[in-house]
Amino acid sequence: MVLTHVLLSAWAAPGPMRDCPLPPDLQRRWDRGTLTEAELPSQLEAWRTAHPDRYGVTEPPPAGTTLVPDFAPMDTLHVALPGWYDHDETYTTLLALASKHGRVRASVMWREDVERIRRRLEGLGARLDRITFEIEHPVDTIWMRDYGPVPVNGPGGPGVLDFGFAPDCTSDDAYPTTSRR
């Protein structure tokens, strides 16, 4: 049985007065002032409709499906690392300790951070052979538990659910789908 448990996520600097950066074309319009707050919901809906591979409707789980509790044993700990340096010690210590007990999937914001994080982990005695760095699928906000793949046990065995997330946090909302590709 393979369960991925999702804890935390990364942070990207928000656009002006937004919780999350918008999709690139909408962000450019927002930054230029050619997209208004009133127009934003319909533009975001159009964006999602144009990208059904990321934002398609998630079917409800079958009867008998239960959420996996936070304290349940797991095969892989999935931690997405924040992109700010003042928390490096906290997150590298977490990764180092977790790697001594099992596999870790570490999602990072920027590719160039991986070598710096590896050096810190080596210094902490981490089991680098158990840590996989995920760098291809960015997220916008810190709490992946709010939008990430939610582990469940269903009648057919373990799986994940993908709930919709805040309409303007398109990278976060797409993460459960895009990160599995």
JSON list of C-alpha atoms in Angstrom, two decimals:
[
{"chain": "A", "resi": 1, "resn": "MET", "atom": "CA", "xyz": [0.00, 0.00, 0.00]},
{"chain": "A", "resi": 2, "resn": "VAL", "atom": "CA", "xyz": [1.37, 3.41, -0.94]},
{"chain": "A", "resi": 3, "resn": "LEU", "atom": "CA", "xyz": [-0.01, 6.43, 0.86]},
{"chain": "A", "resi": 4, "resn": "THR", "atom": "CA", "xyz": [1.31, 9.91, 0.40]},
{"chain": "A", "resi": 5, "resn": "HIS", "atom": "CA", "xyz": [0.63, 12.16, 3.36]},
{"chain": "A", "resi": 6, "resn": "VAL", "atom": "CA", "xyz": [0.56, 15.87, 2.64]},
{"chain": "A", "resi": 7, "resn": "LEU", "atom": "CA", "xyz": [1.61, 18.35, 5.30]},
{"chain": "A", "resi": 8, "resn": "LEU", "atom": "CA", "xyz": [2.85, 21.70, 4.17]},
{"chain": "A", "resi": 9, "resn": "SER", "atom": "CA", "xyz": [3.40, 23.69, 1.06]},
{"chain": "A", "resi": 10, "resn": "ALA", "atom": "CA", "xyz": [5.41, 26.51, -0.35]},
{"chain": "A", "resi": 11, "resn": "TRP", "atom": "CA", "xyz": [4.83, 30.22, -0.63]},
{"chain": "A", "resi": 12, "resn": "ALA", "atom": "CA", "xyz": [5.23, 32.46, -3.63]},
{"chain": "A", "resi": 13, "resn": "ALA", "atom": "CA", "xyz": [5.12, 36.22, -3.41]},
{"chain": "A", "resi": 14, "resn": "PRO", "atom": "CA", "xyz": [1.54, 37.35, -4.10]},
{"chain": "A", "resi": 15, "resn": "GLY", "atom": "CA", "xyz": [0.64, 39.76, -6.86]},
{"chain": "A", "resi": 16, "resn": "PRO", "atom": "CA", "xyz": [-0.68, 43.16, -5.88]},
{"chain": "A", "resi": 17, "resn": "MET", "atom": "CA", "xyz": [-3.50, 42.78, -3.35]},
{"chain": "A", "resi": 18, "resn": "ARG", "atom": "CA", "xyz": [-4.01, 39.09, -4.21]},
{"chain": "A", "resi": 19, "resn": "ASP", "atom": "CA", "xyz": [-3.62, 36.04, -2.00]},
{"chain": "A", "resi": 20, "resn": "CYS", "atom": "CA", "xyz": [-2.21, 34.06, -4.93]},
{"chain": "A", "resi": 21, "resn": "PRO", "atom": "CA", "xyz": [-0.54, 34.98, -8.20]},
{"chain": "A", "resi": 22, "resn": "LEU", "atom": "CA", "xyz": [-3.00, 34.75, -11.06]},
{"chain": "A", "resi": 23, "resn": "PRO", "atom": "CA", "xyz": [-2.39, 32.69, -14.22]},
{"chain": "A", "resi": 24, "resn": "PRO", "atom": "CA", "xyz": [0.33, 34.52, -16.19]},
{"chain": "A", "resi": 25, "resn": "ASP", "atom": "CA", "xyz": [-1.89, 36.18, -18.79]},
{"chain": "A", "resi": 26, "resn": "LEU", "atom": "CA", "xyz": [-4.39, 37.33, -16.16]},
{"chain": "A", "resi": 27, "resn": "GLN", "atom": "CA", "xyz": [-1.56, 38.46, -13.84]},
{"chain": "A", "resi": 28, "resn": "ARG", "atom": "CA", "xyz": [-0.15, 40.68, -16.60]},
{"chain": "A", "resi": 29, "resn": "ARG", "atom": "CA", "xyz": [-3.56, 42.27, -17.14]},
{"chain": "A", "resi": 30, "resn": "TRP", "atom": "CA", "xyz": [-3.98, 42.70, -13.36]},
{"chain": "A", "resi": 31, "resn": "ASP", "atom": "CA", "xyz": [-0.56, 44.33, -13.04]},
{"chain": "A", "resi": 32, "resn": "ARG", "atom": "CA", "xyz": [-1.32, 46.71, -15.93]},
{"chain": "A", "resi": 33, "resn": "GLY", "atom": "CA", "xyz": [-4.70, 47.60, -14.42]},
{"chain": "A", "resi": 34, "resn": "THR", "atom": "CA", "xyz": [-6.65, 46.29, -17.42]},
{"chain": "A", "resi": 35, "resn": "LEU", "atom": "CA", "xyz": [-8.37, 43.57, -15.35]},
{"chain": "A", "resi": 36, "resn": "THR", "atom": "CA", "xyz": [-10.73, 44.72, -12.60]},
{"chain": "A", "resi": 37, "resn": "GLU", "atom": "CA", "xyz": [-11.87, 42.96, -9.46]},
{"chain": "A", "resi": 38, "resn": "ALA", "atom": "CA", "xyz": [-15.38, 42.79, -10.95]},
{"chain": "A", "resi": 39, "resn": "GLU", "atom": "CA", "xyz": [-14.10, 41.06, -14.13]},
{"chain": "A", "resi": 40, "resn": "LEU", "atom": "CA", "xyz": [-11.82, 38.64, -12.30]},
{"chain": "A", "resi": 41, "resn": "PRO", "atom": "CA", "xyz": [-14.33, 35.88, -11.38]},
{"chain": "A", "resi": 42, "resn": "SER", "atom": "CA", "xyz": [-15.54, 35.42, -14.96]},
{"chain": "A", "resi": 43, "resn": "GLN", "atom": "CA", "xyz": [-11.97, 35.55, -16.29]},
{"chain": "A", "resi": 44, "resn": "LEU", "atom": "CA", "xyz": [-10.85, 32.91, -13.77]},
{"chain": "A", "resi": 45, "resn": "GLU", "atom": "CA", "xyz": [-13.81, 30.71, -14.68]},
{"chain": "A", "resi": 46, "resn": "ALA", "atom": "CA", "xyz": [-12.89, 31.05, -18.38]},
{"chain": "A", "resi": 47, "resn": "TRP", "atom": "CA", "xyz": [-9.27, 30.11, -17.52]},
{"chain": "A", "resi": 48, "resn": "ARG", "atom": "CA", "xyz": [-10.39, 26.99, -15.65]},
{"chain": "A", "resi": 49, "resn": "THR", "atom": "CA", "xyz": [-12.80, 26.00, -18.45]},
{"chain": "A", "resi": 50, "resn": "ALA", "atom": "CA", "xyz": [-9.95, 26.32, -20.97]},
{"chain": "A", "resi": 51, "resn": "HIS", "atom": "CA", "xyz": [-7.79, 23.95, -18.88]},
{"chain": "A", "resi": 52, "resn": "PRO", "atom": "CA", "xyz": [-10.01, 20.94, -18.04]},
{"chain": "A", "resi": 53, "resn": "ASP", "atom": "CA", "xyz": [-6.92, 18.73, -17.69]},
{"chain": "A", "resi": 54, "resn": "ARG", "atom": "CA", "xyz": [-6.08, 20.68, -14.52]},
{"chain": "A", "resi": 55, "resn": "TYR", "atom": "CA", "xyz": [-9.47, 21.82, -13.22]},
{"chain": "A", "resi": 56, "resn": "GLY", "atom": "CA", "xyz": [-11.91, 19.15, -14.25]},
{"chain": "A", "resi": 57, "resn": "VAL", "atom": "CA", "xyz": [-14.76, 18.10, -12.01]},
{"chain": "A", "resi": 58, "resn": "THR", "atom": "CA", "xyz": [-13.72, 15.59, -9.36]},
{"chain": "A", "resi": 59, "resn": "GLU", "atom": "CA", "xyz": [-16.19, 12.75, -8.97]},
{"chain": "A", "resi": 60, "resn": "PRO", "atom": "CA", "xyz": [-17.48, 12.21, -5.42]},
{"chain": "A", "resi": 61, "resn": "PRO", "atom": "CA", "xyz": [-15.83, 9.22, -3.73]},
{"chain": "A", "resi": 62, "resn": "PRO", "atom": "CA", "xyz": [-17.81, 6.01, -3.32]},
{"chain": "A", "resi": 63, "resn": "ALA", "atom": "CA", "xyz": [-19.73, 5.25, -0.14]},
{"chain": "A", "resi": 64, "resn": "GLY", "atom": "CA", "xyz": [-17.46, 3.88, 2.56]},
{"chain": "A", "resi": 65, "resn": "THR", "atom": "CA", "xyz": [-14.53, 6.17, 1.72]},
{"chain": "A", "resi": 66, "resn": "THR", "atom": "CA", "xyz": [-12.83, 7.62, 4.80]},
{"chain": "A", "resi": 67, "resn": "LEU", "atom": "CA", "xyz": [-10.13, 10.25, 5.21]},
{"chain": "A", "resi": 68, "resn": "VAL", "atom": "CA", "xyz": [-6.75, 9.02, 6.38]},
{"chain": "A", "resi": 69, "resn": "PRO", "atom": "CA", "xyz": [-6.06, 10.72, 9.73]},
{"chain": "A", "resi": 70, "resn": "ASP", "atom": "CA", "xyz": [-2.96, 12.89, 10.14]},
{"chain": "A", "resi": 71, "resn": "PHE", "atom": "CA", "xyz": [-1.50, 10.44, 12.66]},
{"chain": "A", "resi": 72, "resn": "ALA", "atom": "CA", "xyz": [-1.84, 7.34, 10.45]},
{"chain": "A", "resi": 73, "resn": "PRO", "atom": "CA", "xyz": [1.27, 5.43, 9.36]},
{"chain": "A", "resi": 74, "resn": "MET", "atom": "CA", "xyz": [2.44, 6.39, 5.89]},
{"chain": "A", "resi": 75, "resn": "ASP", "atom": "CA", "xyz": [4.87, 5.23, 3.25]},
{"chain": "A", "resi": 76, "resn": "THR", "atom": "CA", "xyz": [5.87, 8.70, 2.07]},
{"chain": "A", "resi": 77, "resn": "LEU", "atom": "CA", "xyz": [5.84, 12.09, 3.75]},
{"chain": "A", "resi": 78, "resn": "HIS", "atom": "CA", "xyz": [5.10, 14.84, 1.24]},
{"chain": "A", "resi": 79, "resn": "VAL", "atom": "CA", "xyz": [6.39, 18.25, 2.31]},
{"chain": "A", "resi": 80, "resn": "ALA", "atom": "CA", "xyz": [6.45, 21.23, 0.00]},
{"chain": "A", "resi": 81, "resn": "LEU", "atom": "CA", "xyz": [9.09, 23.67, 1.14]},
{"chain": "A", "resi": 82, "resn": "PRO", "atom": "CA", "xyz": [8.56, 27.39, 1.54]},
{"chain": "A", "resi": 83, "resn": "GLY", "atom": "CA", "xyz": [10.62, 29.66, -0.68]},
{"chain": "A", "resi": 84, "resn": "TRP", "atom": "CA", "xyz": [11.79, 31.88, 2.16]},
{"chain": "A", "resi": 85, "resn": "TYR", "atom": "CA", "xyz": [15.17, 31.33, 3.78]},
{"chain": "A", "resi": 86, "resn": "ASP", "atom": "CA", "xyz": [14.35, 32.23, 7.38]},
{"chain": "A", "resi": 87, "resn": "HIS", "atom": "CA", "xyz": [12.64, 28.83, 7.80]},
{"chain": "A", "resi": 88, "resn": "ASP", "atom": "CA", "xyz": [15.41, 26.72, 6.23]},
{"chain": "A", "resi": 89, "resn": "GLU", "atom": "CA", "xyz": [16.50, 25.28, 9.57]},
{"chain": "A", "resi": 90, "resn": "THR", "atom": "CA", "xyz": [12.99, 24.16, 10.50]},
{"chain": "A", "resi": 91, "resn": "TYR", "atom": "CA", "xyz": [12.26, 22.51, 7.16]},
{"chain": "A", "resi": 92, "resn": "THR", "atom": "CA", "xyz": [15.66, 20.92, 6.61]},
{"chain": "A", "resi": 93, "resn": "THR", "atom": "CA", "xyz": [15.53, 19.48, 10.14]},
{"chain": "A", "resi": 94, "resn": "LEU", "atom": "CA", "xyz": [12.06, 18.07, 9.40]},
{"chain": "A", "resi": 95, "resn": "LEU", "atom": "CA", "xyz": [13.28, 16.52, 6.14]},
{"chain": "A", "resi": 96, "resn": "ALA", "atom": "CA", "xyz": [16.42, 15.09, 7.74]},
{"chain": "A", "resi": 97, "resn": "LEU", "atom": "CA", "xyz": [14.49, 13.45, 10.59]},
{"chain": "A", "resi": 98, "resn": "ALA", "atom": "CA", "xyz": [11.75, 12.14, 8.31]},
{"chain": "A", "resi": 99, "resn": "SER", "atom": "CA", "xyz": [14.32, 10.64, 5.90]},
{"chain": "A", "resi": 100, "resn": "LYS", "atom": "CA", "xyz": [15.68, 8.50, 8.73]},
{"chain": "A", "resi": 101, "resn": "HIS", "atom": "CA", "xyz": [12.25, 6.87, 9.10]},
{"chain": "A", "resi": 102, "resn": "GLY", "atom": "CA", "xyz": [11.04, 6.54, 5.51]},
{"chain": "A", "resi": 103, "resn": "ARG", "atom": "CA", "xyz": [10.65, 8.17, 2.13]},
{"chain": "A", "resi": 104, "resn": "VAL", "atom": "CA", "xyz": [10.17, 11.91, 1.67]},
{"chain": "A", "resi": 105, "resn": "ARG", "atom": "CA", "xyz": [8.86, 13.83, -1.33]},
{"chain": "A", "resi": 106, "resn": "ALA", "atom": "CA", "xyz": [10.03, 17.44, -1.05]},
{"chain": "A", "resi": 107, "resn": "SER", "atom": "CA", "xyz": [8.35, 19.90, -3.38]},
{"chain": "A", "resi": 108, "resn": "VAL", "atom": "CA", "xyz": [10.44, 23.04, -3.78]},
{"chain": "A", "resi": 109, "resn": "MET", "atom": "CA", "xyz": [9.55, 26.40, -5.26]},
{"chain": "A", "resi": 110, "resn": "TRP", "atom": "CA", "xyz": [12.70, 27.06, -7.24]},
{"chain": "A", "resi": 111, "resn": "ARG", "atom": "CA", "xyz": [15.06, 24.60, -8.92]},
{"chain": "A", "resi": 112, "resn": "GLU", "atom": "CA", "xyz": [18.10, 26.59, -7.75]},
{"chain": "A", "resi": 113, "resn": "ASP", "atom": "CA", "xyz": [17.17, 25.89, -4.09]},
{"chain": "A", "resi": 114, "resn": "VAL", "atom": "CA", "xyz": [17.72, 22.13, -4.40]},
{"chain": "A", "resi": 115, "resn": "GLU", "atom": "CA", "xyz": [21.53, 22.15, -4.13]},
{"chain": "A", "resi": 116, "resn": "ARG", "atom": "CA", "xyz": [21.47, 24.52, -1.14]},
{"chain": "A", "resi": 117, "resn": "ILE", "atom": "CA", "xyz": [18.89, 22.32, 0.58]},
{"chain": "A", "resi": 118, "resn": "ARG", "atom": "CA", "xyz": [20.90, 19.15, -0.23]},
{"chain": "A", "resi": 119, "resn": "ARG", "atom": "CA", "xyz": [24.02, 20.64, 1.36]},
{"chain": "A", "resi": 120, "resn": "ARG", "atom": "CA", "xyz": [22.09, 21.52, 4.52]},
{"chain": "A", "resi": 121, "resn": "LEU", "atom": "CA", "xyz": [20.58, 18.02, 4.62]},
{"chain": "A", "resi": 122, "resn": "GLU", "atom": "CA", "xyz": [23.98, 16.36, 4.21]},
{"chain": "A", "resi": 123, "resn": "GLY", "atom": "CA", "xyz": [25.21, 18.39, 7.18]},
{"chain": "A", "resi": 124, "resn": "LEU", "atom": "CA", "xyz": [22.29, 17.09, 9.23]},
{"chain": "A", "resi": 125, "resn": "GLY", "atom": "CA", "xyz": [22.97, 13.46, 8.31]},
{"chain": "A", "resi": 126, "resn": "ALA", "atom": "CA", "xyz": [19.81, 13.06, 6.22]},
{"chain": "A", "resi": 127, "resn": "ARG", "atom": "CA", "xyz": [19.25, 9.92, 4.14]},
{"chain": "A", "resi": 128, "resn": "LEU", "atom": "CA", "xyz": [19.38, 11.67, 0.75]},
{"chain": "A", "resi": 129, "resn": "ASP", "atom": "CA", "xyz": [18.64, 8.38, -1.00]},
{"chain": "A", "resi": 130, "resn": "ARG", "atom": "CA", "xyz": [15.16, 8.54, 0.55]},
{"chain": "A", "resi": 131, "resn": "ILE", "atom": "CA", "xyz": [14.40, 12.14, -0.46]},
{"chain": "A", "resi": 132, "resn": "THR", "atom": "CA", "xyz": [12.92, 12.93, -3.86]},
{"chain": "A", "resi": 133, "resn": "PHE", "atom": "CA", "xyz": [12.91, 16.59, -4.88]},
{"chain": "A", "resi": 134, "resn": "GLU", "atom": "CA", "xyz": [9.86, 17.72, -6.87]},
{"chain": "A", "resi": 135, "resn": "ILE", "atom": "CA", "xyz": [10.53, 20.95, -8.75]},
{"chain": "A", "resi": 136, "resn": "GLU", "atom": "CA", "xyz": [8.16, 20.97, -11.69]},
{"chain": "A", "resi": 137, "resn": "HIS", "atom": "CA", "xyz": [4.83, 21.87, -10.07]},
{"chain": "A", "resi": 138, "resn": "PRO", "atom": "CA", "xyz": [4.72, 25.20, -8.24]},
{"chain": "A", "resi": 139, "resn": "VAL", "atom": "CA", "xyz": [2.23, 26.13, -5.55]},
{"chain": "A", "resi": 140, "resn": "ASP", "atom": "CA", "xyz": [1.16, 29.52, -4.28]},
{"chain": "A", "resi": 141, "resn": "THR", "atom": "CA", "xyz": [0.29, 29.20, -0.59]},
{"chain": "A", "resi": 142, "resn": "ILE", "atom": "CA", "xyz": [1.67, 27.59, 2.54]},
{"chain": "A", "resi": 143, "resn": "TRP", "atom": "CA", "xyz": [-0.92, 25.01, 3.66]},
{"chain": "A", "resi": 144, "resn": "MET", "atom": "CA", "xyz": [-1.05, 22.17, 1.16]},
{"chain": "A", "resi": 145, "resn": "ARG", "atom": "CA", "xyz": [-3.44, 20.35, 3.47]},
{"chain": "A", "resi": 146, "resn": "ASP", "atom": "CA", "xyz": [-6.09, 22.83, 2.28]},
{"chain": "A", "resi": 147, "resn": "TYR", "atom": "CA", "xyz": [-5.78, 21.92, -1.40]},
{"chain": "A", "resi": 148, "resn": "GLY", "atom": "CA", "xyz": [-3.33, 19.07, -1.84]},
{"chain": "A", "resi": 149, "resn": "PRO", "atom": "CA", "xyz": [-4.13, 15.50, -2.68]},
{"chain": "A", "resi": 150, "resn": "VAL", "atom": "CA", "xyz": [-6.11, 14.27, 0.35]},
{"chain": "A", "resi": 151, "resn": "PRO", "atom": "CA", "xyz": [-5.32, 10.64, 1.25]},
{"chain": "A", "resi": 152, "resn": "VAL", "atom": "CA", "xyz": [-8.32, 8.36, 1.69]},
{"chain": "A", "resi": 153, "resn": "ASN", "atom": "CA", "xyz": [-9.14, 4.72, 2.19]},
{"chain": "A", "resi": 154, "resn": "GLY", "atom": "CA", "xyz": [-11.93, 3.60, -0.09]},
{"chain": "A", "resi": 155, "resn": "PRO", "atom": "CA", "xyz": [-13.70, 0.33, -0.80]},
{"chain": "A", "resi": 156, "resn": "GLY", "atom": "CA", "xyz": [-11.08, -0.35, -3.52]},
{"chain": "A", "resi": 157, "resn": "GLY", "atom": "CA", "xyz": [-8.10, 0.55, -1.34]},
{"chain": "A", "resi": 158, "resn": "PRO", "atom": "CA", "xyz": [-6.07, 3.72, -0.76]},
{"chain": "A", "resi": 159, "resn": "GLY", "atom": "CA", "xyz": [-6.44, 6.73, -3.00]},
{"chain": "A", "resi": 160, "resn": "VAL", "atom": "CA", "xyz": [-6.54, 10.51, -3.03]},
{"chain": "A", "resi": 161, "resn": "LEU", "atom": "CA", "xyz": [-9.24, 13.13, -3.37]},
{"chain": "A", "resi": 162, "resn": "ASP", "atom": "CA", "xyz": [-8.77, 16.46, -5.11]},
{"chain": "A", "resi": 163, "resn": "PHE", "atom": "CA", "xyz": [-11.01, 19.19, -3.75]},
{"chain": "A", "resi": 164, "resn": "GLY", "atom": "CA", "xyz": [-11.49, 22.51, -5.47]},
{"chain": "A", "resi": 165, "resn": "PHE", "atom": "CA", "xyz": [-9.60, 25.38, -3.91]},
{"chain": "A", "resi": 166, "resn": "ALA", "atom": "CA", "xyz": [-9.73, 29.18, -3.87]},
{"chain": "A", "resi": 167, "resn": "PRO", "atom": "CA", "xyz": [-10.68, 30.38, -7.37]},
{"chain": "A", "resi": 168, "resn": "ASP", "atom": "CA", "xyz": [-7.67, 32.67, -7.76]},
{"chain": "A", "resi": 169, "resn": "CYS", "atom": "CA", "xyz": [-5.12, 30.15, -6.46]},
{"chain": "A", "resi": 170, "resn": "THR", "atom": "CA", "xyz": [-4.94, 28.25, -9.74]},
{"chain": "A", "resi": 171, "resn": "SER", "atom": "CA", "xyz": [-1.49, 26.70, -9.16]},
{"chain": "A", "resi": 172, "resn": "ASP", "atom": "CA", "xyz": [-2.58, 25.33, -5.78]},
{"chain": "A", "resi": 173, "resn": "ASP", "atom": "CA", "xyz": [-5.85, 24.03, -7.16]},
{"chain": "A", "resi": 174, "resn": "ALA", "atom": "CA", "xyz": [-4.08, 22.29, -10.06]},
{"chain": "A", "resi": 175, "resn": "TYR", "atom": "CA", "xyz": [-1.29, 20.81, -7.90]},
{"chain": "A", "resi": 176, "resn": "PRO", "atom": "CA", "xyz": [-2.97, 17.48, -7.02]},
{"chain": "A", "resi": 177, "resn": "THR", "atom": "CA", "xyz": [-3.52, 16.83, -10.73]},
{"chain": "A", "resi": 178, "resn": "THR", "atom": "CA", "xyz": [-0.34, 18.25, -12.25]},
{"chain": "A", "resi": 179, "resn": "SER", "atom": "CA", "xyz": [2.01, 16.77, -9.63]},
{"chain": "A", "resi": 180, "resn": "ARG", "atom": "CA", "xyz": [0.82, 13.21, -10.42]},
{"chain": "A", "resi": 181, "resn": "ARG", "atom": "CA", "xyz": [1.78, 13.41, -14.09]}
]
